[in-house]
Amino acid sequence: MALIDVKDITKVYRLGDTELRALDTINLTIDSGDFVAVMGPSGSGKSTFMNILGCLDKPTSGAYVLDGIDTARLSRDELASIRNKKIGFIFQGFNLLSRTTAIENCELPMLYAGIGVDERGRKALAALKSVGLEGRQHHMPNQLSGGQQQRVAIARALVNGTPIILADEPTGNLDSKTSVEIMELLVKLNNDSGITIMLVTHEHDIAAFAKRTIRFRDGRLVSDEAGTK
Amino acid sequence: MIDVSSALRVSFRALRVNKLRSALTMLGIIIGVGAVITMLAVGTGARRMIAAQIAGMGSNLIMILPGATTAGGARMGAGTQPTLSMGDADAIGKDASAVSDVAPVLGGIAQVVYGHQNWSTSIIGSTPSIFNVREWPIARGRTFSEQDVKTATKVCLLGETVINNLFGDTDPIGQIIRIKNVPFTVIGVLTPKGQSPAGQDQDDNIFVPVTTAQKKLFGTAFPGMVRIIMVKAKSAENMASAEKQINEILAQRHHIGAKQDSDFTVRNLTQIMQTAEQSAKIMTLLLGAIASVSLIVGGIGIMNIMLVSVTERTREIGIRMAIGAKTWDIRLQFLIEALSLSLLGGIIGIILGVSGSRALSMLAGWPTEVSPLSLALAFGFSGLVGIFFGFYPAYKASLLNPIDALRYE
Ligand SMILES: Nc1ncnc2c1ncn2[C@@H]1O[C@H](COP(=O)(O)OP(=O)(O)OP(=O)(O)O)[C@@H](O)[C@H]1O
Ligand SMILES: [Mg+2]
């Protein structure tokens, strides 16, 4: 059974009288352990699709089955719980809590999972160590470089042991050297821990790290191929 | 569910970031709680003092004052004209069946000399009944007798303070003191009563027979007249009938018709105390009004600042939701923040209220008493205000759409 199973998903935005089809009957399955790059021109619906996969947004029509669970039926709190247990997010803008130390940011998903304070601290520290941020745990986000902030975000995404990481342009705000470092980190997570990764990018060099690439154009899925090189 | 300690940490951090804003927001709660504490302290203190005063003056006490309290035209204040006589006191003692003791009183301030010591104190001229009426036992010696009153003997009983000031260690009984240069023999010593709740020394007194006071000390202008008559009713149930009998007897003796204003006033201590209690109650109500208005205003302030905070931190809310915060996680976070604001304000308000009550006692001489219950009440109230006014912002935050919140600029 596929980890992610998307059937005929459509997302329509209504702005006054005009209708905008941000996603148009998307069908896609992703198996556990895959590493998928999502590409396509700006405005083609990549972020919209990722938000639906992340249970942050609901499709206008169609079905999204995540790990055997039909998400359409779930309540707000059940969706929150799914996000907490199954999905780690990495955003272009890092989205760390300001005035909150790296380790506290990392502890956040475990806080909402109801994990005790000792275990939280221990696991958060281990996660920060695994992304190469040992010794930076008490830094505030504004005391870290962009690459370091994105590492904190990655540590936060994997600290709950979620099977999926959704990354929307995670290297968009980083220089190419730092981008490569971040990508190597993600590849390692995919290889070593078998975490399924979906990653939106505009750059072929970045997409090259993935096992599979899908492309959007005008809200439609136009290609789906293994590798890019 | 998020744990409280980390929620507290988050909310204190948020409050610290906007120190001035938080302080201003708390101001309403601070004033409200301060007023609640002061209000309850004034109320409790007044009630305490009244109870102690009743106990100190003697129970079932009725006072007859000369002059009328209500009169058309030129109004005489109670006690300004000497209209009560020894005969009035005797008549009440004889004819009023609801009365157990009657004590006419005539007194004043006088200089007292013993050896080289001298002391200015209040002299109370009365009959032996005064010690029953005031429920004031003799410590040593004896009280003056009816015979002493009849013959205007120059004998006296001393209060503790007078003894301390005139005699030191010497036994005063049998000694001669001079009051207004008239020699008096000390025949007894009164048990000490201590300070009155209003701070007056009740032991700074000398008791002499009323006739002696009239003839030798104060009675020159109006012979046979007394200043007030103190009456003890047989029991609390007899108070009303005692008052009625006194009114009838005196009206008859003073030839006062039904439509005329009387030249005396009958008051019982309960009434006097009720008046005092009334003014304490008014003060309490006033402070209560200030308290509730400030608490409401403070609550609205908290609500306002929390709404601002929710808007400012929309993105943070979005991040938390994306990571797995449920409805009540978000609600609790903002509720705890509102609660921290209001409870912190409550604590500062309690400190303010306690010092305010102290200041009232010290500067205005009001008896105040801060009870632990009032502290708990004030603290609880500020908490309720925080929860009540913090709920809507917290509710609003919890209803945000995660994706909109994340995209919020
Ligand atoms: N909340 C919204 N309301 C209305 N239209 C929206 C909304 N969100 C997205 N859209 C529209 O949906 C389309 C797809 O947007 P989306 O953000 O998914 O693009 P994208 O592929 O991620 O682009 P980019 O590469 O620039 O990030 C766009 O035309 C956008 O204007
Ligand atoms: Mg996008």
XYZ file of C-alpha atoms and ligand atoms in Angstrom:
670
model
C 0.000 0.000 0.000
C 1.248 3.449 -0.909
C 2.143 5.830 1.893
C 0.591 8.733 0.034
C -2.363 8.101 -2.259
C -3.912 11.058 -4.074
C -6.991 10.568 -6.266
C -8.484 13.230 -8.541
C -7.559 16.076 -6.263
C -8.754 19.486 -7.355
C -8.297 22.782 -5.574
C -10.328 25.744 -6.740
C -9.871 29.258 -5.425
C -12.775 31.571 -5.958
C -11.840 35.228 -6.172
C -15.012 37.210 -6.764
C -16.514 35.954 -9.998
C -13.405 34.271 -11.327
C -12.488 30.732 -10.517
C -8.880 29.659 -10.237
C -7.984 26.021 -10.583
C -4.790 25.835 -8.550
C -4.867 22.039 -8.811
C -6.708 20.118 -11.502
C -7.467 16.384 -11.001
C -4.140 15.281 -9.635
C -3.498 11.538 -9.271
C -0.346 10.375 -7.559
C 0.956 7.638 -5.296
C 4.163 7.779 -3.322
C 5.635 4.757 -1.590
C 7.420 4.732 1.678
C 11.109 5.596 1.362
C 10.764 7.606 -1.822
C 12.513 10.942 -2.376
C 10.439 13.086 -4.747
C 11.383 16.447 -6.187
C 8.426 18.648 -7.152
C 9.131 21.125 -9.926
C 7.228 23.508 -12.126
C 6.931 27.188 -12.920
C 5.825 29.706 -10.371
C 2.117 29.605 -9.719
C 1.752 26.078 -11.079
C 0.296 24.753 -7.829
C 3.307 23.137 -6.097
C 2.794 24.793 -2.725
C -0.943 24.261 -2.905
C -0.330 20.554 -3.439
C 2.219 20.331 -0.628
C -0.174 22.035 1.790
C -2.841 19.473 1.003
C -0.357 16.624 1.457
C 0.622 18.203 4.790
C -3.004 18.287 5.957
C -2.721 22.049 6.357
C -5.325 22.604 3.662
C -8.192 20.590 2.244
C -8.831 19.883 -1.448
C -12.006 21.151 -3.073
C -12.656 17.636 -4.348
C -10.880 14.320 -4.599
C -9.481 11.948 -2.006
C -6.229 11.990 -0.101
C -5.388 8.806 1.756
C -2.356 9.089 4.009
C -0.917 5.863 5.384
C -4.301 4.211 4.928
C -6.273 7.024 6.535
C -8.829 8.967 4.492
C -8.065 12.526 5.554
C -11.364 13.955 4.304
C -13.219 12.646 7.313
C -10.874 13.933 9.976
C -11.627 16.735 12.426
C -9.343 19.698 13.060
C -7.736 18.072 16.055
C -7.350 14.723 14.308
C -5.582 16.497 11.444
C -3.355 18.254 13.971
C -2.510 14.901 15.449
C -1.719 13.469 11.981
C 0.603 16.407 11.262
C 2.252 15.872 14.605
C 2.863 12.151 14.176
C 3.282 11.623 10.447
C 4.606 14.798 8.856
C 7.618 16.990 9.393
C 7.591 20.378 7.666
C 10.526 22.326 6.314
C 9.694 25.753 4.944
C 11.522 28.164 2.689
C 11.414 30.822 5.403
C 12.497 28.340 8.146
C 9.484 29.268 10.300
C 11.211 28.889 13.627
C 9.625 30.571 16.653
C 11.477 33.785 17.323
C 12.897 34.512 20.804
C 12.904 30.769 21.337
C 16.117 28.783 21.554
C 17.072 26.140 19.004
C 16.434 23.337 21.455
C 13.047 24.720 22.491
C 12.067 24.963 18.824
C 13.096 21.339 18.449
C 11.106 20.285 21.471
C 7.883 21.809 20.151
C 6.531 18.793 18.208
C 7.193 16.551 21.219
C 5.458 19.071 23.487
C 2.275 18.659 21.459
C 2.778 14.894 21.378
C 2.615 14.940 25.180
C 6.160 13.696 25.733
C 7.687 14.415 29.143
C 10.203 17.179 29.683
C 13.266 14.955 30.186
C 12.716 12.861 27.101
C 11.998 16.029 25.138
C 15.296 17.586 26.068
C 17.226 14.420 25.342
C 15.670 13.776 21.939
C 15.876 17.414 20.876
C 19.557 17.478 21.710
C 20.128 14.266 19.762
C 18.244 15.681 16.773
C 20.296 18.889 16.851
C 23.445 16.768 17.039
C 22.366 14.736 14.017
C 22.039 17.897 11.895
C 25.448 19.132 13.069
C 24.312 21.815 15.498
C 25.917 20.558 18.652
C 26.709 23.438 20.984
C 24.178 25.759 19.342
C 21.146 24.536 21.249
C 20.768 27.702 23.304
C 21.045 30.098 20.378
C 18.034 32.109 19.358
C 17.071 31.929 15.652
C 18.363 35.475 15.081
C 21.760 34.333 16.383
C 22.027 31.608 13.733
C 22.884 31.758 10.016
C 20.229 30.855 7.458
C 21.747 27.413 6.913
C 21.878 26.787 10.647
C 18.272 27.897 11.044
C 17.227 25.478 8.317
C 19.124 22.723 10.145
C 17.156 23.526 13.300
C 13.987 23.260 11.216
C 15.130 19.874 9.882
C 15.906 18.680 13.395
C 12.433 19.822 14.436
C 10.902 17.980 11.453
C 12.494 14.648 12.314
C 12.471 14.761 16.087
C 9.067 13.094 16.410
C 10.186 10.241 14.149
C 7.624 11.114 11.489
C 7.704 8.941 8.343
C 7.285 11.901 5.955
C 9.127 15.180 5.485
C 7.534 17.839 3.300
C 9.940 20.566 2.252
C 8.696 23.553 0.258
C 11.753 25.200 -1.295
C 13.963 24.500 1.716
C 17.025 25.878 -0.052
C 15.252 28.869 -1.574
C 16.831 31.319 0.856
C 20.278 29.710 0.977
C 23.456 30.022 -1.111
C 24.416 27.082 -3.317
C 27.094 25.673 -0.979
C 24.754 25.676 2.001
C 21.985 24.291 -0.212
C 24.154 21.308 -1.105
C 24.885 20.697 2.580
C 21.186 20.744 3.402
C 20.430 18.393 0.507
C 23.135 15.974 1.600
C 21.562 15.965 5.027
C 18.154 15.130 3.540
C 19.608 12.388 1.312
C 21.259 10.888 4.373
C 17.938 10.925 6.270
C 16.242 9.286 3.291
C 18.933 6.606 2.982
C 19.617 5.886 6.649
C 16.190 6.286 8.235
C 14.006 5.566 5.223
C 12.104 8.816 5.685
C 9.926 9.659 2.695
C 10.788 13.128 1.427
C 8.914 15.442 -0.915
C 10.758 18.557 -1.848
C 9.729 21.536 -3.959
C 12.504 23.264 -5.854
C 13.100 25.424 -8.892
C 16.673 24.253 -9.348
C 17.714 21.191 -11.328
C 20.872 20.749 -9.237
C 18.716 20.417 -6.151
C 16.158 18.162 -7.808
C 19.071 15.970 -8.872
C 19.425 14.737 -5.309
C 15.959 13.130 -5.481
C 15.033 9.655 -6.728
C 12.005 10.853 -8.645
C 10.800 14.131 -10.092
C 7.249 15.280 -10.757
C 6.361 18.462 -12.623
C 3.362 20.746 -12.417
C 2.091 23.188 -14.997
C -1.068 25.263 -14.557
C -2.313 23.057 -11.793
C -1.797 19.822 -13.700
C 0.694 17.075 -13.104
C 2.531 16.963 -16.415
C 5.426 14.564 -15.853
C 6.591 11.951 -13.396
C 9.989 10.392 -13.941
C 12.681 8.591 -12.046
C 15.916 10.563 -11.605
C 16.748 13.746 -13.496
C 20.345 13.436 -14.497
C -2.020 18.654 25.881
C 0.830 21.063 26.440
C 2.258 21.197 29.918
C 1.709 24.252 32.054
C 5.318 25.024 32.901
C 6.360 25.502 29.292
C 3.185 27.443 28.581
C 4.050 29.687 31.533
C 7.563 30.147 30.204
C 6.211 31.139 26.806
C 3.708 33.571 28.279
C 6.229 35.233 30.611
C 8.569 35.634 27.676
C 5.782 37.277 25.704
C 4.937 39.569 28.624
C 8.592 40.504 29.120
C 9.033 41.486 25.506
C 6.380 44.175 25.963
C 7.110 45.238 29.529
C 5.442 48.632 29.411
C 2.447 47.295 27.536
C 2.008 44.482 30.050
C 2.336 46.882 32.977
C -0.259 49.252 31.549
C -2.578 46.345 30.859
C -2.279 45.163 34.439
C -3.031 48.610 35.851
C -6.798 48.115 35.877
C -6.478 44.791 37.678
C -3.951 46.277 40.104
C -6.301 49.116 41.035
C -9.308 46.806 41.150
C -7.697 44.235 43.392
C -6.138 46.957 45.548
C -9.597 48.445 46.046
C -11.114 45.032 46.830
C -8.492 44.404 49.511
C -8.895 47.863 51.027
C -12.674 47.589 50.892
C -12.716 44.300 52.753
C -10.095 45.554 55.215
C -12.190 48.618 56.039
C -15.323 46.520 56.383
C -13.747 43.905 58.635
C -11.951 46.540 60.702
C -15.114 48.569 61.248
C -17.082 45.515 62.279
C -14.323 44.511 64.690
C -14.186 47.968 66.226
C -17.933 48.149 66.664
C -18.023 44.789 68.387
C -15.152 45.790 70.657
C -16.742 49.150 71.402
C -20.004 47.548 72.420
C -18.084 45.159 74.620
C -16.069 48.061 76.076
C -19.015 50.327 76.827
C -21.159 47.683 78.414
C -24.073 45.894 76.866
C -27.681 47.090 76.721
C -26.505 50.643 77.243
C -28.856 53.569 76.685
C -27.607 57.141 76.825
C -29.771 60.151 77.538
C -28.299 63.377 76.228
C -29.617 66.875 76.831
C -30.923 68.914 73.892
C -32.797 67.696 70.857
C -31.394 66.232 67.736
C -34.346 67.196 65.596
C -35.995 70.570 65.913
C -37.498 73.107 63.544
C -36.043 76.569 63.288
C -32.959 77.170 65.407
C -31.669 73.714 66.090
C -29.748 72.893 69.206
C -27.183 70.162 68.968
C -27.571 67.264 71.321
C -25.788 67.935 74.575
C -25.462 71.686 74.293
C -27.971 72.685 76.987
C -28.033 71.203 80.449
C -31.599 69.944 80.759
C -31.137 66.696 82.646
C -31.220 66.616 86.420
C -30.501 64.219 89.237
C -34.251 64.023 89.716
C -34.653 62.705 86.150
C -32.168 59.932 86.893
C -33.941 59.023 90.154
C -37.338 58.967 88.420
C -36.078 56.648 85.694
C -34.527 54.370 88.305
C -37.764 54.254 90.220
C -40.406 54.091 87.455
C -38.850 52.467 84.399
C -39.413 48.746 84.914
C -37.266 47.661 81.961
C -34.230 49.406 83.404
C -31.773 47.736 85.773
C -29.301 50.517 86.515
C -29.229 54.286 86.104
C -26.130 56.420 86.395
C -26.211 60.204 86.054
C -22.882 61.522 84.874
C -21.239 64.904 85.305
C -17.601 65.317 84.495
C -14.801 67.272 83.001
C -11.075 67.528 82.641
C -9.126 68.582 85.709
C -5.628 68.821 87.051
C -4.821 66.228 89.724
C -1.930 66.491 92.152
C -0.342 63.923 94.435
C 2.829 64.962 96.214
C 5.079 66.391 93.513
C 3.345 64.576 90.698
C 0.543 66.123 88.703
C -1.613 64.784 85.878
C -4.476 66.106 83.777
C -7.263 63.600 83.431
C -10.969 63.202 82.984
C -13.105 63.217 86.111
C -16.365 61.296 85.993
C -18.927 62.144 88.659
C -21.605 59.479 89.008
C -23.364 57.061 91.317
C -22.230 53.521 92.217
C -24.477 52.251 89.397
C -21.983 53.549 86.838
C -19.796 50.497 87.459
C -22.753 48.213 86.672
C -23.767 50.207 83.631
C -20.273 50.251 82.207
C -19.651 46.686 83.398
C -16.473 47.839 85.027
C -15.364 45.901 88.108
C -13.261 47.302 90.951
C -9.789 45.767 91.201
C -9.076 46.714 94.819
C -10.652 48.800 97.544
C -14.317 49.702 97.383
C -16.631 51.817 95.302
C -18.367 54.847 96.771
C -21.726 54.125 98.381
C -25.171 55.706 98.094
C -24.307 57.355 101.375
C -21.185 58.908 99.824
C -23.381 60.259 97.024
C -25.944 61.611 99.448
C -23.401 63.424 101.570
C -21.047 64.396 98.723
C -18.046 62.713 100.295
C -14.667 63.608 98.851
C -13.663 60.097 97.820
C -12.493 58.784 94.462
C -11.608 55.675 92.442
C -8.662 55.727 90.052
C -8.040 54.203 86.674
C -4.792 52.416 85.930
C -3.204 55.222 83.902
C -3.809 57.786 86.622
C -2.180 55.517 89.206
C 0.838 54.946 86.974
C 1.278 58.662 86.488
C 0.730 59.826 90.035
C 1.818 57.013 92.301
C 4.357 54.834 90.554
C 4.878 51.950 92.968
C 3.075 53.440 95.987
C -0.250 51.854 96.978
C -2.787 54.584 96.205
C -5.572 53.327 98.484
C -5.980 55.610 101.490
C -3.816 58.347 99.958
C -5.066 61.882 99.502
C -4.970 63.467 96.027
C -5.983 66.997 95.114
C -8.431 67.468 92.246
C -8.739 71.176 91.338
C -7.067 71.722 94.665
C -9.830 69.855 96.534
C -8.485 66.949 98.619
C -9.987 63.500 97.833
C -9.316 60.180 99.517
C -8.589 57.294 97.168
C -10.867 54.405 98.137
C -10.573 52.084 95.180
C -8.779 51.065 92.019
C -10.492 50.032 88.771
C -9.527 47.045 86.657
C -7.616 48.173 83.582
C -9.658 48.249 80.347
C -6.842 49.117 77.991
C -7.175 51.094 74.820
C -10.475 51.510 73.084
C -10.484 50.259 69.473
C -10.373 53.895 68.402
C -7.092 54.258 70.282
C -8.343 56.087 73.353
C -6.940 55.236 76.766
C -9.963 54.093 78.763
C -8.029 53.905 82.005
C -7.234 57.617 82.142
C -10.189 58.330 84.440
C -11.071 59.248 88.006
C -14.530 58.415 89.371
C -16.079 60.572 92.125
C -19.613 60.759 93.566
C -21.794 62.850 91.267
C -22.849 65.179 94.063
C -19.243 65.883 94.961
C -18.549 66.665 91.314
C -21.494 69.078 91.284
C -20.681 70.853 94.476
C -16.887 70.904 94.561
C -15.693 70.522 90.980
C -17.965 71.377 88.032
C -21.429 72.305 89.191
C -21.315 76.071 89.623
C -23.577 77.343 86.832
C -26.407 74.824 86.931
C -26.821 73.219 90.339
C -28.449 69.781 90.381
C -27.962 69.240 86.670
C -25.999 66.404 85.071
C -24.360 66.099 81.674
C -25.734 62.751 80.590
C -27.625 59.859 82.098
C -26.416 56.371 81.352
C -28.969 53.596 81.638
C -28.605 49.831 81.471
C -31.656 47.918 80.295
C -32.458 44.631 81.970
C -31.752 42.698 78.762
C -31.346 43.172 75.038
C -35.054 42.377 74.582
C -35.895 45.139 77.050
C -34.027 47.828 75.138
C -37.034 49.057 73.172
C -39.411 49.159 76.138
C -36.725 50.798 78.298
C -36.328 53.539 75.720
C -40.073 54.016 75.528
C -40.417 54.242 79.299
C -37.552 56.726 79.529
C -39.124 58.892 76.840
C -42.473 58.878 78.624
C -41.018 59.639 82.055
C -38.834 62.456 80.824
C -41.535 63.965 78.599
C -43.814 64.105 81.599
C -41.164 65.517 83.923
C -40.068 68.123 81.363
C -43.673 68.986 80.433
C -43.235 68.199 76.780
C -46.471 67.933 74.777
C -47.077 65.448 72.007
C -46.370 68.014 69.247
C -43.450 69.696 70.978
C -39.816 69.001 70.398
C -38.260 67.295 73.361
C -35.266 68.813 75.148
C -33.484 65.498 75.507
C -32.333 62.701 73.270
C -32.412 59.006 74.013
C -29.887 56.962 72.129
C -28.806 53.432 72.513
C -25.345 52.243 71.702
C -26.599 49.890 69.047
C -27.981 52.880 67.151
C -24.728 54.747 67.488
C -22.885 51.680 66.327
C -25.342 51.220 63.508
C -24.534 54.714 62.326
C -20.855 53.868 62.402
C -21.541 50.615 60.628
C -23.606 52.468 58.065
C -20.759 54.802 57.191
C -18.375 51.859 56.995
C -20.869 50.153 54.710
C -21.078 53.197 52.453
C -17.293 53.302 52.256
C -17.292 49.593 51.463
C -19.874 50.070 48.726
C -17.935 52.955 47.239
C -14.721 50.961 47.159
C -16.686 47.998 45.862
C -17.943 50.097 42.966
C -14.417 51.300 42.206
C -13.192 47.731 42.476
C -15.730 46.239 40.114
C -15.367 49.019 37.560
C -11.571 48.724 37.585
C -11.722 44.966 37.376
C -14.022 45.172 34.365
C -11.925 47.885 32.750
C -8.814 45.865 33.562
C -10.421 42.796 32.046
C -11.289 44.680 28.876
C -7.694 45.923 28.765
C -6.475 42.355 28.990
C -8.870 41.263 26.278
C -7.703 44.118 24.064
C -4.013 43.343 24.536
C -4.597 39.645 24.036
C -6.406 40.319 20.754
C -3.427 42.407 19.657
C -1.111 39.648 20.777
C -3.038 37.012 18.840
C -2.847 39.129 15.687
C 0.837 39.861 16.166
C 1.589 36.219 16.658
C -0.618 34.787 13.926
C 2.438 33.293 12.230
C 3.593 31.703 15.472
C 0.125 30.211 15.871
C 0.363 28.864 12.310
C 3.736 27.257 13.032
C 2.429 25.687 16.205
C -0.624 24.350 14.386
C 1.493 22.928 11.551
C 3.625 21.147 14.121
C 0.610 19.594 15.799
C -0.944 22.024 18.301
C -4.606 21.186 18.820
C -7.454 23.592 19.502
C -7.033 23.485 23.270
C -3.252 23.697 23.103
C -3.599 27.091 21.451
C -6.451 28.152 23.714
C -4.594 27.182 26.860
C -1.497 29.002 25.737
C -3.346 32.294 25.370
C -5.524 31.688 28.414
C -2.437 31.103 30.509
C -0.951 34.269 29.124
C -4.070 36.261 30.016
C -4.104 34.568 33.394
C -0.451 35.432 34.032
C -1.268 39.058 33.272
C -4.277 39.176 35.553
C -2.749 37.155 38.383
C 0.457 39.171 38.328
C -1.714 42.280 38.413
C -3.643 40.641 41.248
C -0.495 40.043 43.291
C 0.700 43.607 42.807
C -2.829 44.770 43.638
C -2.800 42.731 46.844
C 0.495 44.324 47.885
C -0.972 47.727 47.052
C -4.216 46.980 48.900
C -2.449 45.769 52.035
C -0.222 48.832 52.147
C -3.228 51.003 51.321
C -5.134 49.588 54.291
C -2.112 50.175 56.522
C -1.912 53.744 55.285
C -5.627 54.286 55.963
C -5.182 53.054 59.532
C -2.112 55.158 60.101
C -3.075 58.387 58.365
C -6.852 58.481 58.767
C -7.011 56.425 61.950
C -9.428 53.949 60.390
C -9.419 50.523 61.888
C -8.625 48.097 59.062
C -7.999 44.417 59.050
C -6.783 42.401 56.068
C -8.158 38.895 56.375
C -6.550 35.935 54.598
C -9.939 35.209 53.072
C -9.993 38.621 51.382
C -6.557 37.924 49.881
C -7.780 34.612 48.510
C -10.927 36.305 47.241
C -9.007 39.070 45.478
C -6.584 36.594 43.954
C -9.446 34.394 42.806
C -11.258 37.372 41.351
C -8.295 38.511 39.294
C -7.927 34.959 38.026
C -11.584 34.873 37.010
C -11.207 38.186 35.200
C -8.202 36.792 33.309
C -10.071 33.678 32.274
C -13.283 35.499 31.404
C -11.684 38.230 29.312
C -8.876 36.033 27.993
C -11.203 33.411 26.634
C -12.407 35.227 23.537
C -8.907 36.054 22.218
C -7.787 32.491 22.974
C -10.879 31.140 21.251
C -10.216 33.341 18.248
C -6.615 32.180 18.046
C -7.640 28.541 18.160
C -10.014 28.971 15.222
C -7.375 30.298 12.835
C -6.898 28.312 9.686
C -3.374 26.812 9.828
C -2.501 27.663 6.243
C -3.753 31.259 6.506
C -1.950 31.710 9.806
C 1.299 30.392 8.329
C 1.068 32.738 5.355
C 0.180 35.768 7.535
C 2.581 38.646 6.946
N -5.198 31.490 -0.795
C -5.250 31.633 -2.117
N -6.248 32.331 -2.644
C -6.337 32.486 -3.993
N -5.469 31.991 -4.828
C -4.422 31.288 -4.362
C -4.256 31.087 -2.974
N -3.150 30.341 -2.774
C -2.625 30.121 -3.988
N -3.396 30.686 -4.947
C -3.160 30.620 -6.372
O -2.981 29.281 -6.711
C -1.972 29.146 -7.722
C -0.915 28.181 -7.253
O -0.172 28.745 -6.225
P 1.027 28.002 -5.519
O 1.407 28.793 -4.314
O 0.652 26.620 -5.279
O 2.164 28.108 -6.615
P 3.645 27.526 -6.569
O 3.710 26.514 -7.618
O 3.984 27.115 -5.195
O 4.459 28.817 -6.980
P 5.910 29.265 -6.477
O 6.884 28.431 -7.207
O 5.979 30.693 -6.903
O 5.942 29.077 -5.009
C -1.443 30.544 -7.951
O -2.004 31.069 -9.136
C -1.903 31.339 -6.775
O -2.177 32.653 -7.138
Mg 5.308 27.834 -3.683
